[in-house]
Coordinates of C-alpha atoms in Angstrom, one line a residue:
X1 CA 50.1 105.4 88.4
X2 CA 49.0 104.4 91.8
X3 CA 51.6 101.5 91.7
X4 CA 54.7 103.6 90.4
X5 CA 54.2 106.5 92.3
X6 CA 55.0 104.0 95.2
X7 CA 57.6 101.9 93.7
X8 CA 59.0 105.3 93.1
X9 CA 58.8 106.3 96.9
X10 CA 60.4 103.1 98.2
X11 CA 63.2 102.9 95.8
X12 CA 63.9 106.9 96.0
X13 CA 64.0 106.2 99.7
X14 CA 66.6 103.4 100.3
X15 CA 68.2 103.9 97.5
X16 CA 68.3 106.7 95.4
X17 CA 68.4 109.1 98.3
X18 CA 71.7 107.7 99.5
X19 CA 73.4 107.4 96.1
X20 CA 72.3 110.8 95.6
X21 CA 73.8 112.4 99.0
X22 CA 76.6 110.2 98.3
X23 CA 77.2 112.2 94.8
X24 CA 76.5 115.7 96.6
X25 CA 79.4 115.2 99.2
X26 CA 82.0 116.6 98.4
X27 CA 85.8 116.1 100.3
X28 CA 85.8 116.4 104.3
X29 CA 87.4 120.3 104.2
X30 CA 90.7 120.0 107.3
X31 CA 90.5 121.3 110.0
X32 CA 92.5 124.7 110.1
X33 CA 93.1 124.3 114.1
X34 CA 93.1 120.9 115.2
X35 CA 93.9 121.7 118.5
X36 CA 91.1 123.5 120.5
X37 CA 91.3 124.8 123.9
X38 CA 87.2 125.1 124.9
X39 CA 85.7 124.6 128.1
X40 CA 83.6 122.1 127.6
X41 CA 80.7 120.4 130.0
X42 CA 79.8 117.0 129.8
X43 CA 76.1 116.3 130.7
X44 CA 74.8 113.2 131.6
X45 CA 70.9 112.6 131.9
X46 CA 70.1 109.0 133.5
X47 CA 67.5 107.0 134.9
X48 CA 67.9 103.9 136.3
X49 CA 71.5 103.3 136.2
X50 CA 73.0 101.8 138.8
X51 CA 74.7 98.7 136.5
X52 CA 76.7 101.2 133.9
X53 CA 76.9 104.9 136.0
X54 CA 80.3 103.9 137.6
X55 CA 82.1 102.8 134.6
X56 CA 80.4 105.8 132.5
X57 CA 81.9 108.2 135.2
X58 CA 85.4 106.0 134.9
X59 CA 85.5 106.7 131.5
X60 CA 85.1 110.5 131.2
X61 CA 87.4 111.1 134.3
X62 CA 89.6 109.5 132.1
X63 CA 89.3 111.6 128.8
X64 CA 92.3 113.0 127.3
X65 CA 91.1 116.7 127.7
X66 CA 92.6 119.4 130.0
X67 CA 91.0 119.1 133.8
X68 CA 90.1 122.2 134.1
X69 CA 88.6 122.8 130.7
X70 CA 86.1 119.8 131.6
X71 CA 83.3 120.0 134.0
X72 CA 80.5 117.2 133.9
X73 CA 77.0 117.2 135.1
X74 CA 74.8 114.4 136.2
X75 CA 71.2 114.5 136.5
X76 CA 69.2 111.6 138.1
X77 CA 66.0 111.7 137.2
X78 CA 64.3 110.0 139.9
X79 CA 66.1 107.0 139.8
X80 CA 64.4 103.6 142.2
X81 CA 67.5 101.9 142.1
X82 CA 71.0 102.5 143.6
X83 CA 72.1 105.1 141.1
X84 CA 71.7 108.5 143.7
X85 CA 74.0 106.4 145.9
X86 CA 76.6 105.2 143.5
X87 CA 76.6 109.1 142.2
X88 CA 77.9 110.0 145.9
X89 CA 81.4 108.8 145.3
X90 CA 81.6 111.5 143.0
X91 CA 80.2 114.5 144.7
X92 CA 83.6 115.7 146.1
X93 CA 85.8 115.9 142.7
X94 CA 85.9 119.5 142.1
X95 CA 84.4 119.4 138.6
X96 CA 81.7 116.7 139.1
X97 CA 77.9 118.5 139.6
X98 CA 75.6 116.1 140.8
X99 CA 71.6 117.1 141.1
X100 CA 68.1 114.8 141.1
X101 CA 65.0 115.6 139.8
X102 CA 62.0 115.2 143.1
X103 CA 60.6 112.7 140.6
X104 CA 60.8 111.0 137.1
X105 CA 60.1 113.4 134.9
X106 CA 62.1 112.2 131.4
X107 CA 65.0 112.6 129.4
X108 CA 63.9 115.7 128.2
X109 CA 63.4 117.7 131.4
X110 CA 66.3 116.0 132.7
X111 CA 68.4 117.8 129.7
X112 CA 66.5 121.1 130.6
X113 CA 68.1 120.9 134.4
X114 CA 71.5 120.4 133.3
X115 CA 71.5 123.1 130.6
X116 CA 70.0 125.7 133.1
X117 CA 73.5 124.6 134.9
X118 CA 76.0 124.1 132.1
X119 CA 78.0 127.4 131.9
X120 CA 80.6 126.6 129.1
X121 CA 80.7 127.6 125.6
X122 CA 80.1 124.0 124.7
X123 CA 78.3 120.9 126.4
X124 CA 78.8 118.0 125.1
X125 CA 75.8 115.2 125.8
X126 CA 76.0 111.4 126.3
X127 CA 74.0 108.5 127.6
X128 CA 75.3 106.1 130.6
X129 CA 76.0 102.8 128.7
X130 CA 78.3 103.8 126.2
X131 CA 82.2 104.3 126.5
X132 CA 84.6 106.3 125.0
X133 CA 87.8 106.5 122.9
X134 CA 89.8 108.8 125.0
X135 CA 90.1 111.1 122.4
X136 CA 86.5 111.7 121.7
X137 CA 86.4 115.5 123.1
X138 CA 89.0 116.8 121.6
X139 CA 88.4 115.2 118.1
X140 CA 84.3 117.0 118.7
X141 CA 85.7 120.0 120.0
X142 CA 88.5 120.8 117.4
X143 CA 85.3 121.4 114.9
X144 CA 83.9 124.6 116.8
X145 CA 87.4 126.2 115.5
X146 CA 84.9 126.8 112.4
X147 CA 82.8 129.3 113.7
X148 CA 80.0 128.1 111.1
X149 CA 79.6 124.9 112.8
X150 CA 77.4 124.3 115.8
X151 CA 77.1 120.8 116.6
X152 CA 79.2 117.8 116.2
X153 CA 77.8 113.8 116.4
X154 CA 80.7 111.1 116.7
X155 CA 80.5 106.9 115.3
X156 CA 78.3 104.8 117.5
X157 CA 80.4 101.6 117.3
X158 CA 78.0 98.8 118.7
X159 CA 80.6 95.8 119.7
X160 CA 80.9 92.5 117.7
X161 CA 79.4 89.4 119.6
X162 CA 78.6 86.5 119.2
X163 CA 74.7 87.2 118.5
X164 CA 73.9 88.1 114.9
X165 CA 73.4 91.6 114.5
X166 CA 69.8 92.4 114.8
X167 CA 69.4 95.5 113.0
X168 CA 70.6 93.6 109.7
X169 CA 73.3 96.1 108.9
X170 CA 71.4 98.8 109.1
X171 CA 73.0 101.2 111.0
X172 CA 76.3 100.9 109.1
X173 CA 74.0 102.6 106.4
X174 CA 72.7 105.2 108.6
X175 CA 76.2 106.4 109.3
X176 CA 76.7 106.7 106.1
X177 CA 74.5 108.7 104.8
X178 CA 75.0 111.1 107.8
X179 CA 78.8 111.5 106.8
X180 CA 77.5 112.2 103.6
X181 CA 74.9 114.9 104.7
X182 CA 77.4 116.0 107.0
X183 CA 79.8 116.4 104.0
X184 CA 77.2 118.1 101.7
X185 CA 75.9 120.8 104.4
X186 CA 74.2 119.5 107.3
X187 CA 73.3 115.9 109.2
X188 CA 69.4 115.7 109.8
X189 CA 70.1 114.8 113.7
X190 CA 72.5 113.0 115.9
X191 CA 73.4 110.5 117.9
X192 CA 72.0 111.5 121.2
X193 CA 75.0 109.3 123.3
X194 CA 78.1 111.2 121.5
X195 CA 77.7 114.8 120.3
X196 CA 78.7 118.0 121.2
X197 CA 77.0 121.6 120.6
X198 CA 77.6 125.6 121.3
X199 CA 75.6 126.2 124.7
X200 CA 74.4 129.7 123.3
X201 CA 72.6 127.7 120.4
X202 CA 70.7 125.2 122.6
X203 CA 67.2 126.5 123.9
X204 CA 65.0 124.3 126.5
X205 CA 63.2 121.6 124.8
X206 CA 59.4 119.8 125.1
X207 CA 59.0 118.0 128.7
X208 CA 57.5 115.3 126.4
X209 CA 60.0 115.2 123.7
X210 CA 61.3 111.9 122.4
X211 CA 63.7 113.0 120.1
X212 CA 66.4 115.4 121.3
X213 CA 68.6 114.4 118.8
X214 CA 66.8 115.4 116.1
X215 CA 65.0 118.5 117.6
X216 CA 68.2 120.4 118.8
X217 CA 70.5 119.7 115.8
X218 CA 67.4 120.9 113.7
X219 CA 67.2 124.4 115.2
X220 CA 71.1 124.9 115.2
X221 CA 70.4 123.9 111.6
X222 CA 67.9 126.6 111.7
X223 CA 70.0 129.5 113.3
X224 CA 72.0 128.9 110.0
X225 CA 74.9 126.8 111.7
X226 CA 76.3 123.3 110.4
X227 CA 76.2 119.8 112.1
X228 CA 78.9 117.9 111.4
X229 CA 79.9 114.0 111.6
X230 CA 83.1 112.9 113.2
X231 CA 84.5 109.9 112.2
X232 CA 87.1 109.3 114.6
X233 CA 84.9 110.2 117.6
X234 CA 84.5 106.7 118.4
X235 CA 81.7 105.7 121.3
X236 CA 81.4 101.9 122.3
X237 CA 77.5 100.5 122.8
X238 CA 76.6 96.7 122.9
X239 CA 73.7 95.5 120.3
X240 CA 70.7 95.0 121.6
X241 CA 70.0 91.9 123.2
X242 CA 67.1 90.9 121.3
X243 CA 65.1 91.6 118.2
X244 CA 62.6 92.5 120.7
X245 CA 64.4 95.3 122.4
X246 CA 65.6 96.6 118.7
X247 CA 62.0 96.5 117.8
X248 CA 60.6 98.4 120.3
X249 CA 63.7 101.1 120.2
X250 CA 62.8 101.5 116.0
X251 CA 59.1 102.2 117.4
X252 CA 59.8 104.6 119.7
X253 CA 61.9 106.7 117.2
X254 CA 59.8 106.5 114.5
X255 CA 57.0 107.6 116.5
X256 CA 59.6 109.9 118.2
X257 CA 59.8 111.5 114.3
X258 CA 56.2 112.2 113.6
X259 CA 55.9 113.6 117.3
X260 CA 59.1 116.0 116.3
X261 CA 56.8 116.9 113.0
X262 CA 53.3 117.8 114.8
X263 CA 55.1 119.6 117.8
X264 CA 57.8 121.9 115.2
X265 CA 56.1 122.3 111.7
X266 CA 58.9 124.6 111.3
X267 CA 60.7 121.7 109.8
X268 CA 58.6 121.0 106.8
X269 CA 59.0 124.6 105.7
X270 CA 61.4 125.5 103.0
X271 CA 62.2 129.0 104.5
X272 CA 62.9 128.0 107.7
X273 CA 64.5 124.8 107.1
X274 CA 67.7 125.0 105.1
X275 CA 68.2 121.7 104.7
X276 CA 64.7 120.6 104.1
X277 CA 65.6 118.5 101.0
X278 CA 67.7 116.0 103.5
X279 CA 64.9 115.6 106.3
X280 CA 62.3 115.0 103.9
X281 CA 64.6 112.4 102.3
X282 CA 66.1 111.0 105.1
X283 CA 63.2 111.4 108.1
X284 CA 59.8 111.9 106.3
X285 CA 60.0 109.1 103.2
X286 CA 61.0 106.6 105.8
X287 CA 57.8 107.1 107.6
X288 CA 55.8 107.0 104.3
X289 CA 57.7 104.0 102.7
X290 CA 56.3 101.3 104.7
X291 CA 52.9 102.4 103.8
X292 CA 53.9 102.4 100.2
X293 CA 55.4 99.1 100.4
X294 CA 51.9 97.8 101.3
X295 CA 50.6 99.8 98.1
X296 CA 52.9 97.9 96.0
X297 CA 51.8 94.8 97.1
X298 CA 47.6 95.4 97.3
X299 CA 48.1 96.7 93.7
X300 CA 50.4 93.6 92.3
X301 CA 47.3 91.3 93.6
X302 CA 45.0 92.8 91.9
X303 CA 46.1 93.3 89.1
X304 CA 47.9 89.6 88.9
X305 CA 45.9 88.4 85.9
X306 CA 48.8 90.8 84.4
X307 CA 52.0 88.0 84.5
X308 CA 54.5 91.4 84.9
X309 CA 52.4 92.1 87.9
X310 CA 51.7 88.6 89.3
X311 CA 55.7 88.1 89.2
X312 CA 55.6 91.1 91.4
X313 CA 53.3 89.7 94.2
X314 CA 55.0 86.4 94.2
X315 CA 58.2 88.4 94.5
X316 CA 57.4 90.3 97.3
X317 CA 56.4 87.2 98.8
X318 CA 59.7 85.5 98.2
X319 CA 61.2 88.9 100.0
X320 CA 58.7 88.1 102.7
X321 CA 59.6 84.8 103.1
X322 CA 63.4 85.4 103.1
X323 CA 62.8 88.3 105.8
X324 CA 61.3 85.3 107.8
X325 CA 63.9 82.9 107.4
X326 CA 66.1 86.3 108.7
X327 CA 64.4 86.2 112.2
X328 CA 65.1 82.2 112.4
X329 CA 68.3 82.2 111.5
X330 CA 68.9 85.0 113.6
X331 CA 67.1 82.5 116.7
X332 CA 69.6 80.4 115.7
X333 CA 72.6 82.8 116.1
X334 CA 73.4 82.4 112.6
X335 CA 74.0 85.5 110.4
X336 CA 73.2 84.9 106.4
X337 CA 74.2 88.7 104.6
X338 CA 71.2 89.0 102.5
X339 CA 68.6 87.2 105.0
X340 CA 69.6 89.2 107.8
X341 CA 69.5 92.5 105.7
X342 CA 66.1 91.5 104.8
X343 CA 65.4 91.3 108.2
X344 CA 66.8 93.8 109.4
X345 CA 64.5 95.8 106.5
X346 CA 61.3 94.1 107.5
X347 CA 62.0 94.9 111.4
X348 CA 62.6 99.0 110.2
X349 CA 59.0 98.7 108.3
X350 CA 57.0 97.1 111.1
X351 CA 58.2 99.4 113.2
X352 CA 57.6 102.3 111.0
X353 CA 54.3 101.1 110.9
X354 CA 53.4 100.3 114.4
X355 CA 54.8 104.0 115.6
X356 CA 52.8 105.8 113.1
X357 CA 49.7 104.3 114.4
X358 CA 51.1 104.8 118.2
X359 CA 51.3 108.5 117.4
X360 CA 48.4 108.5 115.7
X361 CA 46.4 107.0 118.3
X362 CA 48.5 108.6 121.5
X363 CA 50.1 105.2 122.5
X364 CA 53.5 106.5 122.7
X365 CA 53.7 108.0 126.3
X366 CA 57.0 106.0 127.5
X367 CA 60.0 108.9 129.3
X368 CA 62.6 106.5 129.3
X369 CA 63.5 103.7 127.0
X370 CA 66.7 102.3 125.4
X371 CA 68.0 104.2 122.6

């Protein structure tokens, strides 16, 4: 029983969940006035970002949106390197707000600053690497027509390179399944570089929070509004540059998730979550799943003197091995579909695993990191 029950969990998880979502969405519904007309403020939290804060400025100066419907907000947050000074350039365009934190505080209290500045009926929030479509706003925007809706996530495109990709396809998935959700009722989170929200909605979040993009779209969720996924809001991001960087960013959100869970047990209620079917699915098997991957393989062993089980072990083993060939091949700059997806599968589960046991054991303390 032992054995199903997990087999169960790690098949429900990758695939069952998103087949099912996939049934439960139903048509996108048009939008009845494309064309808004809010105010909107554009907040920008960074640390350390001398190499990208010019060109991130660049590119929302250069948004198609009305001038004075746009107003954006920059908060260094303690910066060391030349980002305070780069920032100047900008201090006298008449919609530009510039402020620093005394020190390094984190994303999180970096947010909190610029809300407690942000006076439009929307703020949209971003990240310094990415760029834009130059539509992006007012493709977000045009969804607050629908008074039910309170946030709205765009399509993180990362850009093709030569490298193979080192999150084996994964995040192709990922938006997927949030179209889906977003389709059905609600996405469980957002991409925190491309999304947009109703300031009256937004409350001040944890100093020490990880996850912003979970934690705010969850109590808009909560205040009985929708989250929706835009398509055709189209942000630009490279890939990481190493499986090492994509590592650590999968540990630090998957830690990020059961820090979200201890610090707002909210979500896990069936009252006050109304879509609590979609972040058990989606946030809280994923955690679990690695952990019943492991199951699966402890029981196969011993109960190999059973051929249906012993083909099991040696199966997961071939799996195994494939993932492994995965991470060479992807040393080697070479991209095999099913390898790297088994890599890219094995990376998701070590990291699941490595940022339970940092949460568990209060290792996860970092304020800034790519994500």
């Amino acid at each position: 029983m032992l054995f199903l029950a997990a087999v169960a969990l790690v098949v429900y998880t990758f695939i069952g969940y998103p087949l099912i979502i996939a049934q439960y969405a139903g048509p996108e519904r048009p939008l009845t006035t494309p064309d808004a007309d809010f105010a909107v403020t554009v907040i920008i939290a960074v640390y350390n970002g001398a190499a990208s804060i010019e060109r991130r400025m660049s590119d929302l100066l250069a948004q198609d949106y009305a001038p004075d419907r746009l107003s954006i907000i920059v908060v260094d947050d303690g910066s060391t390197d030349a980002t305070w000074a780069l920032l100047q350039q900008y201090a006298e365009v008449p919609n530009v707000q510039l402020l620093r934190a005394e020190r390094n505080a984190g994303k999180a209290a970096a947010l909190n600053l610029a809300l407690a500045h942000a006076k439009t009926e929307i703020v949209f929030m971003t990240d310094v690497r990415q760029t834009f479509e130059a539509d992006v706003l007012k493709r977000l925007t045009a969804h607050f027509t629908d008074p039910g809706v309170g946030a709205v996530t765009g399509n993180l495109v990362f850009r093709d390179g030569e490298d193979a990709d080192p999150q084996g396809g994964y995040w192709d998935l990922e938006k997927s399944i949030r179209e889906n959700e977003s389709r059905y009722r609600s996405t469980v989170g957002v991409t925190g570089a491309i999304y947009a929200a109703r300031r009256e909605l937004i409350e001040p979040v944890p100093a020490d929070l990880i996850l912003d993009d979970v934690l705010i779209p969850m109590r808009i969720v909560r205040q009985g509004y929708r989250v929706k996924f835009e398509a055709n809001a189209i942000a630009y991001d490279d890939k990481s540059k190493s499986l090492s960087e994509e590592y650590h960013r999968k540990v630090r959100t998957l830690a990020g998730n059961w820090q979200l869970i201890a610090q707002s047990p909210w979500l896990l209620s069936r009252r006050q979550n109304p879509i609590l079917f979609e972040f058990l699915s989606h946030k809280v098997l994923r955690l679990l799943a690695p952990w019943a991957l492991i199951v699966t393989m402890i029981c196969a062993w011993l109960l190999s003197d059973i051929p249906l089980f012993m083909g099991i072990f040696w199966l997961q083993l071939a799996l195994i091995g494939l993932a492994g060939i995965g991470f060479l091949t992807y040393a080697l700059r070479i991209e095999i579909p099913l390898v790297s997806q088994l890599m890219g599968f094995a990376l998701l589960n070590a990291a699941a695993i490595v940022g339970t046991l940092k949460f568990l054991f209060g290792r996860q303390r970092d304020l800034w990191k790519t994500h």
